[in-house]
Tab-separated table of C-alpha atoms and ligand atoms in Angstrom:
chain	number	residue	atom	x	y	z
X	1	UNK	CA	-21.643	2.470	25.182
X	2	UNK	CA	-20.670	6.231	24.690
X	3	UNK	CA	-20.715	7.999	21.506
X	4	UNK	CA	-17.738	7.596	20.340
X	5	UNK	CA	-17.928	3.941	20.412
X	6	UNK	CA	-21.451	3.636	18.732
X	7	UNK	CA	-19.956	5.734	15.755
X	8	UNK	CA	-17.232	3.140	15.354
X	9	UNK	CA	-19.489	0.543	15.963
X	10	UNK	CA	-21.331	1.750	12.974
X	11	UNK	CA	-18.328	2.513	10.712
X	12	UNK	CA	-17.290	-1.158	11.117
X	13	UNK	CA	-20.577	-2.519	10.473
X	14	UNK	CA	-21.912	-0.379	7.765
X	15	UNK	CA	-18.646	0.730	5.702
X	16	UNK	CA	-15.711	-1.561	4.194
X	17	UNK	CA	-13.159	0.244	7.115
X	18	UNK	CA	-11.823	-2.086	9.490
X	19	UNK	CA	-11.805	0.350	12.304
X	20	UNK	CA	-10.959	-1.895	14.898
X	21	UNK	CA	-7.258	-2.197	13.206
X	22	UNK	CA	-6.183	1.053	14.025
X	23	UNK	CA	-5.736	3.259	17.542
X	24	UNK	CA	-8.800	5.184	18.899
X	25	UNK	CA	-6.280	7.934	18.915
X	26	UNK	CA	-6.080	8.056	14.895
X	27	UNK	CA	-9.595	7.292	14.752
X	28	UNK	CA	-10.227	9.988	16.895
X	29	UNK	CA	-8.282	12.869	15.327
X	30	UNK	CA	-9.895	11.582	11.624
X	31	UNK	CA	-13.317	11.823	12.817
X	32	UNK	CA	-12.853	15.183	14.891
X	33	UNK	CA	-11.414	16.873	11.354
X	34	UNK	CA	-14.343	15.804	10.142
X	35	UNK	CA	-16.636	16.886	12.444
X	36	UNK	CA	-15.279	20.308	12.531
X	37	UNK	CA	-15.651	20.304	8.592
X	38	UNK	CA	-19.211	19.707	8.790
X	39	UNK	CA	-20.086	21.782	12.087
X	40	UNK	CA	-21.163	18.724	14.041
X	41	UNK	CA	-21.329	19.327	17.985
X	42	UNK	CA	-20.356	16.053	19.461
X	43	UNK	CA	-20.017	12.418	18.135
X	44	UNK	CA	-23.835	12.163	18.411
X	45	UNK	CA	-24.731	15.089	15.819
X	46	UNK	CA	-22.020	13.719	13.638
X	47	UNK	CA	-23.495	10.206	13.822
X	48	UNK	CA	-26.610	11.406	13.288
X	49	UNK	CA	-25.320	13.473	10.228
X	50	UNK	CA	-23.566	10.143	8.817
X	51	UNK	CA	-26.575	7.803	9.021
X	52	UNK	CA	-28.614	9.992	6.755
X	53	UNK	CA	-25.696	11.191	4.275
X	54	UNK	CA	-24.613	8.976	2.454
X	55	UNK	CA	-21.608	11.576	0.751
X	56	UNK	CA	-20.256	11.629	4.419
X	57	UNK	CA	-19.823	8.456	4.858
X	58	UNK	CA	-17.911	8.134	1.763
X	59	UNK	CA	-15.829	11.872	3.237
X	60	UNK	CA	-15.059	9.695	6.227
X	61	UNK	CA	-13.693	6.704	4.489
X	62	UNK	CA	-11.470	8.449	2.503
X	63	UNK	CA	-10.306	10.590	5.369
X	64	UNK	CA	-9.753	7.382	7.539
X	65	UNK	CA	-8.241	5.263	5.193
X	66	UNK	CA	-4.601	6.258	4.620
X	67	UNK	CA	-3.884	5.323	1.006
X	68	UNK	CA	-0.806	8.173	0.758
X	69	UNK	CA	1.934	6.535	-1.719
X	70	UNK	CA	3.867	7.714	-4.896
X	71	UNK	CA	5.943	6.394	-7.695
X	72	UNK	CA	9.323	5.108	-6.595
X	73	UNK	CA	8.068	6.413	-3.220
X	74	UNK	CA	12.067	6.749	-1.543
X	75	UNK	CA	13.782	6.566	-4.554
X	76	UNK	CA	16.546	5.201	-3.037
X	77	UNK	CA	15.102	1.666	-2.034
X	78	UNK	CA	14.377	1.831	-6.081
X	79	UNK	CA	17.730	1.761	-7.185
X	80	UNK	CA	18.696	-1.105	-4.551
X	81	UNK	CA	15.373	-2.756	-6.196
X	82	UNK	CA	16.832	-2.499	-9.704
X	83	UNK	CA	19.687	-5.069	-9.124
X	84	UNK	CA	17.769	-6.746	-6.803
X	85	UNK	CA	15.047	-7.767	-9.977
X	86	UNK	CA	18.293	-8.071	-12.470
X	87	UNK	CA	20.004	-10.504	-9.770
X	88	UNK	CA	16.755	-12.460	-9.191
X	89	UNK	CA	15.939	-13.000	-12.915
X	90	UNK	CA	19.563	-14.124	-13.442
X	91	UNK	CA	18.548	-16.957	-11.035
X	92	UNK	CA	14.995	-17.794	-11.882
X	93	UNK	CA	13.075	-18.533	-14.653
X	94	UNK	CA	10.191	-16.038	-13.533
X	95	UNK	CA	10.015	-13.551	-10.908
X	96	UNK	CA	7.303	-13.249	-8.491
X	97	UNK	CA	6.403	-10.121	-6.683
X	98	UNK	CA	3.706	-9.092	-3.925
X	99	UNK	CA	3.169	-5.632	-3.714
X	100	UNK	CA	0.967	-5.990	0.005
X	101	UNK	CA	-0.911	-2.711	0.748
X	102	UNK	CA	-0.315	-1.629	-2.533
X	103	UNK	CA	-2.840	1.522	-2.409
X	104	UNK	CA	-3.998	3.449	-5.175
X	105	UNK	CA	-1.185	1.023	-7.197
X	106	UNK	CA	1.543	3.550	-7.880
X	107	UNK	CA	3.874	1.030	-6.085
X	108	UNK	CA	3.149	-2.102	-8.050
X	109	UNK	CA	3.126	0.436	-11.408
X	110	UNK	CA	6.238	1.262	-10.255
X	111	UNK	CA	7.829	-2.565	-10.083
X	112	UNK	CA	6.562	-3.537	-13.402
X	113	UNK	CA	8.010	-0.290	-14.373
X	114	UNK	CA	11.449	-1.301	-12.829
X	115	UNK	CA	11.501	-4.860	-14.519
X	116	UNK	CA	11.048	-3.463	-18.048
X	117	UNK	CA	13.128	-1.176	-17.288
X	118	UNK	CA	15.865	-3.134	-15.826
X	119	UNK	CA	15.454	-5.229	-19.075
X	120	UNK	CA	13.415	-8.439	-17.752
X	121	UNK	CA	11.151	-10.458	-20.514
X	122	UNK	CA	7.301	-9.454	-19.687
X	123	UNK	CA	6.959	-13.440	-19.686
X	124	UNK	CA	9.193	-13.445	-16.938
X	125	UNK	CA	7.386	-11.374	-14.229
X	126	UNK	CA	4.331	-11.440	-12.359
X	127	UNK	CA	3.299	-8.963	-9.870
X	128	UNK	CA	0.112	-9.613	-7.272
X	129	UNK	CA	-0.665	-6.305	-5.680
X	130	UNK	CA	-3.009	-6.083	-2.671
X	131	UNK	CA	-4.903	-3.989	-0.345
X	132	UNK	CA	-7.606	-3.867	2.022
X	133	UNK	CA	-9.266	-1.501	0.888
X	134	UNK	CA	-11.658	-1.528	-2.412
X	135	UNK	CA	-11.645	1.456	-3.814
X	136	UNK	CA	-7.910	1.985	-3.498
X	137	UNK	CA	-8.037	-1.297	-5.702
X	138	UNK	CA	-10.800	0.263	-8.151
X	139	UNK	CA	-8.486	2.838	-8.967
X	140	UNK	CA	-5.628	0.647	-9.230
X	141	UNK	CA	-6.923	-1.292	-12.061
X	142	UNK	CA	-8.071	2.198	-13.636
X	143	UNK	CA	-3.998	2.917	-13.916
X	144	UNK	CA	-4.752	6.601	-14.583
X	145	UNK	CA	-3.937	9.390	-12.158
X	146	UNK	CA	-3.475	13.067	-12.190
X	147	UNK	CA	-0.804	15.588	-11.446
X	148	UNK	CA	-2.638	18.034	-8.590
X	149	UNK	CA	-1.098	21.061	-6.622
X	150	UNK	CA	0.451	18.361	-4.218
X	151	UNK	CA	1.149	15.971	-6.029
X	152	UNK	CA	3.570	16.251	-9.095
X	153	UNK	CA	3.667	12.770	-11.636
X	154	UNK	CA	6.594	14.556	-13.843
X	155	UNK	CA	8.457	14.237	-10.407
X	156	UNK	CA	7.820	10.864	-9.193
X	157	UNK	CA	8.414	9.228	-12.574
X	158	UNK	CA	11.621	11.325	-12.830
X	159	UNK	CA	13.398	7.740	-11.787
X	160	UNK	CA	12.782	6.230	-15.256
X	161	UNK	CA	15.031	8.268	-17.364
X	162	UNK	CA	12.138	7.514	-20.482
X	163	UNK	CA	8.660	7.327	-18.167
X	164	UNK	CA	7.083	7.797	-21.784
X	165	UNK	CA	7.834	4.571	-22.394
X	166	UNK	CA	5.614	3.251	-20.196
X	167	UNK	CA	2.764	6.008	-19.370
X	168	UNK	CA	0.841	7.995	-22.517
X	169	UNK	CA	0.105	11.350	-20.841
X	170	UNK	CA	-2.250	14.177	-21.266
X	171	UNK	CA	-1.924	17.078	-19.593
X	172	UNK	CA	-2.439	16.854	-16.142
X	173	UNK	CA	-3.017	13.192	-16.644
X	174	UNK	CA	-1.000	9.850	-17.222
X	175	UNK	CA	-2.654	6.270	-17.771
X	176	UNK	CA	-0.325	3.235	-17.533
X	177	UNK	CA	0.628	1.302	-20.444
X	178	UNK	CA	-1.307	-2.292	-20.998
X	179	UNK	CA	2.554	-3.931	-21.562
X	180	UNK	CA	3.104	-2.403	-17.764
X	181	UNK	CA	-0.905	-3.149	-16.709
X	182	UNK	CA	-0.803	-6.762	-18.243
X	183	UNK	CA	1.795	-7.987	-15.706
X	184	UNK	CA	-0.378	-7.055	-12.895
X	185	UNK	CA	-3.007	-8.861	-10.936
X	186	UNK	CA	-4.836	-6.687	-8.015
X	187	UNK	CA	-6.714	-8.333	-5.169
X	188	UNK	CA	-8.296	-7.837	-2.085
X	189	UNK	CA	-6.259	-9.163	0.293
X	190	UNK	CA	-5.770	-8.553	4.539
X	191	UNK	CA	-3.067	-9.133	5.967
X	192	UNK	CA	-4.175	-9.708	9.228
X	193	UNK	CA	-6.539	-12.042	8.868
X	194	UNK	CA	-5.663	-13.188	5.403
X	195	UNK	CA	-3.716	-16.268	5.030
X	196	UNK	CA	-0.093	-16.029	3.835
X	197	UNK	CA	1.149	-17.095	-0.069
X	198	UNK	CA	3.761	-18.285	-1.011
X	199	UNK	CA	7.064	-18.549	-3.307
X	200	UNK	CA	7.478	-14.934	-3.452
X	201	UNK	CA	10.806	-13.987	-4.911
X	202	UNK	CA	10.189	-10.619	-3.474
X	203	UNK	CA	7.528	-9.075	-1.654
X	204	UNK	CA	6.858	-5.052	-0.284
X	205	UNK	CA	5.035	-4.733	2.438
X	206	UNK	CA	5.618	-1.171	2.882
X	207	UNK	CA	4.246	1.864	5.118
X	208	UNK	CA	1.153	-0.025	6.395
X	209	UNK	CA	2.146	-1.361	9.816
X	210	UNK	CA	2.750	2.293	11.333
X	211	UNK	CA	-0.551	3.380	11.077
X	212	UNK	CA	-1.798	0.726	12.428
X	213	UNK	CA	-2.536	-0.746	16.555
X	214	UNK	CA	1.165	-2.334	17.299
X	215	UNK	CA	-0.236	-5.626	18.228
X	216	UNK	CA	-1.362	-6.274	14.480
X	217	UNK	CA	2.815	-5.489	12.851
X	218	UNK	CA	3.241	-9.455	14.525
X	219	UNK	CA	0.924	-11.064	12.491
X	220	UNK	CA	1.432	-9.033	9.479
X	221	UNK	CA	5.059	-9.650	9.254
X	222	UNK	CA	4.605	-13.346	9.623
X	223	UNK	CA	2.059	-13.418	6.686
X	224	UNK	CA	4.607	-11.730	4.226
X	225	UNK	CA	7.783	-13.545	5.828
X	226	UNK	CA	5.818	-16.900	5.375
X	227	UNK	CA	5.023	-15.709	1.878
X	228	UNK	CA	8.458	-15.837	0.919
X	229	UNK	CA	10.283	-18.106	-0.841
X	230	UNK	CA	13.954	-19.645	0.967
X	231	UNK	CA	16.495	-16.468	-0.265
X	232	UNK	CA	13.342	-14.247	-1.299
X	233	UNK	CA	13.310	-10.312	-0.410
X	234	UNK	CA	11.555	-8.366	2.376
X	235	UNK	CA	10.917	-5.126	1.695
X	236	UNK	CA	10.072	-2.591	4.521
X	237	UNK	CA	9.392	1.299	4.783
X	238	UNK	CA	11.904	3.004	5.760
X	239	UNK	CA	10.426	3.727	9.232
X	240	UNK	CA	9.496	0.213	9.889
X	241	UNK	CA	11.347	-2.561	11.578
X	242	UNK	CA	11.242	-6.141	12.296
X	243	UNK	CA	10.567	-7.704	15.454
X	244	UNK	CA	13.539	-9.578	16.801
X	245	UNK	CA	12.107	-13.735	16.564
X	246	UNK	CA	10.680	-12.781	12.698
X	247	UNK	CA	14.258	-10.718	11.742
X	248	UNK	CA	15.869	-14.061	12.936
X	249	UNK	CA	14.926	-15.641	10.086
X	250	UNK	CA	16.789	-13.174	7.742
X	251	UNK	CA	19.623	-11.786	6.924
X	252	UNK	CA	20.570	-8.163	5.551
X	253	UNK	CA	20.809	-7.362	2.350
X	254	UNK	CA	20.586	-3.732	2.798
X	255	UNK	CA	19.204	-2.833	6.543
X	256	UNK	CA	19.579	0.971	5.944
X	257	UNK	CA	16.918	0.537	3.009
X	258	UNK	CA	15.099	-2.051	5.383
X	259	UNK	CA	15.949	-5.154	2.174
X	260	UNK	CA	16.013	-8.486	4.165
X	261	UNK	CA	16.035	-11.435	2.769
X	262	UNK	CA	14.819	-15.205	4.226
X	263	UNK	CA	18.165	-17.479	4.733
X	264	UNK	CA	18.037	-20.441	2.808
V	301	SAM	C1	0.091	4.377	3.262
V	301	SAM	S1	-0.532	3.139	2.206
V	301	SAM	C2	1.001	2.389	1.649
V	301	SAM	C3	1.047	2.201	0.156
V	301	SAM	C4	2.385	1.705	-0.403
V	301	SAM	N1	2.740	0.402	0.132
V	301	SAM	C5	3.488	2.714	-0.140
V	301	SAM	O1	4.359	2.460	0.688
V	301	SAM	O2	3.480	3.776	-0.765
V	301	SAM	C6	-1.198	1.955	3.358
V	301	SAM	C7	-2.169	0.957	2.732
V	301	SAM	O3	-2.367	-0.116	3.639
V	301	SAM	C8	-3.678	-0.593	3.446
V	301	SAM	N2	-4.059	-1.437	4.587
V	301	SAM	C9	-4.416	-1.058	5.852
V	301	SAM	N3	-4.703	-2.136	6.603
V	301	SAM	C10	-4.505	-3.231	5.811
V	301	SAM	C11	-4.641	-4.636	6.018
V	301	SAM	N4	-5.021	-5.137	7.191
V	301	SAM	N5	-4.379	-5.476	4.967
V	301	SAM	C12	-4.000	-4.986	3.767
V	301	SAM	N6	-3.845	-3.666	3.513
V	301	SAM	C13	-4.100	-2.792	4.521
V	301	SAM	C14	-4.486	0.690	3.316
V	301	SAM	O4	-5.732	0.435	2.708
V	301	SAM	C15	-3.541	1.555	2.468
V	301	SAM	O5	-3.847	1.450	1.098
């Protein structure tokens, strides 16, 4: 084995990153940026460096793990999403949602946001949000985040014409309100090797199948189709696309904003 593959043999064994998921490309340019950040000479100095530090390890795994996401990330999609939540509660008694690879949480925040919003009963909707990766979920269930250089909260909650509403802030800081935390349940959940759910009225899978290995969007795709309820939404990112036998099974409620939803 060279190097290279001994550090991600290690990574896989000794941190919570599924390595193997992703490209060697990706992997590569992560670990290189953070070998140049630390001075390390080759892969062997830098695996050296990580087996006795344990602050670098926990560098890498935040540089490897791609947890970007927003509020009403594409605020577009949101809108669509509003009557898509008023048409579904019209329908159902209760609406189930499945935020999969929710992050940090901003997009399942951002759904119960929507359904108060859009007027639903709290009774009436229940939100499972997922991801991978732990400490994305840790600060998920924390519901507070801050406002940095790159980041701006006033601006992502700017959807909501009343975000106060729903966050208390201070500062550079906003927590989420229990009536908006309360219809939330986070889990760890894979979707590759985790089995599907089901009876989801609507579920996002969103911005996690292009970064990573294409052979895995097959098998991720069928665990959030087969999570679906008969006339339940798909939600993609707006890069992402369906392969043809799985976008078969659907029909298009709004392709541009990649909303599908499973024929009856
Ligand atoms: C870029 S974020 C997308 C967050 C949110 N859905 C959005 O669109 O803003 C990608 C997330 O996918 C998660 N992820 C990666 N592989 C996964 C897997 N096999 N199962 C579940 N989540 C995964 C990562 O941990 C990360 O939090």
């Amino acid at each position: 084995m060279n190097a290279f593959e001994d550090l991600i043999t290690y990574i896989e064994s000794e941190t919570s990153f599924a390595s193997s998921y992703y490209d060697e490309s990706y992997l590569d340019r992560r670990i290189s940026a953070r070998m140049r950040r630390t001075k390390s000479e080759d892969y062997g100095a830098y695996f050296d460096l990580l087996k006795r530090d344990e602050d670098e390890r926990a560098e890498l795994l935040d540089t490897l793990s791609v947890n970007v996401t927003s509020f009403f990330r594409d605020e577009k999609v949101w809108h669509a999403l509003r009557e898509v939540v008023q048409d579904l509660a019209a329908e159902n008694r209760s609406v189930d949602i499945w935020s999969a690879a929710c992050a940090d949480g901003r997009e399942p925040y951002s759904l119960a946001m929507l359904a108060l919003d859009a007027g639903l009963s709290p009774r009436s909707v229940d939100i499972l949000a997922t991801d991978i990766d732990e400490n994305a979920l840790d600060r998920a269930r924390q519901g507070v985040y801050q406002s940095t250089r790159t980041t701006d909260l006033d601006d992502q909650l700017s959807f909501l014409e009343d975000p106060h509403e729903y966050v208390a802030q201070d500062g550079d800081q906003i927590t989420l309100a229990k009536q908006v935390k309360d219809l939330i349940s986070f889990e760890r959940h894979d979707l590759i090797t985790g089995d599907p759910k089901s009876g989801f009225d609507l579920v996002l899978c969103r911005n996690v199948c292009i970064y990573l290995d294409s052979e895995y969007k097959h098998p991720i795709l069928e665990t959030v189709s087969e999570s679906l309820r008969p006339g339940g939404y798909l939600v993609l990112g707006q890069t992402e696309t369906i392969p043809p036998d799985i976008k078969a099974r659907f029909e298009a409620a709004d392709p541009r904003l990649r909303i599908y939803r499973l024929i009856e």
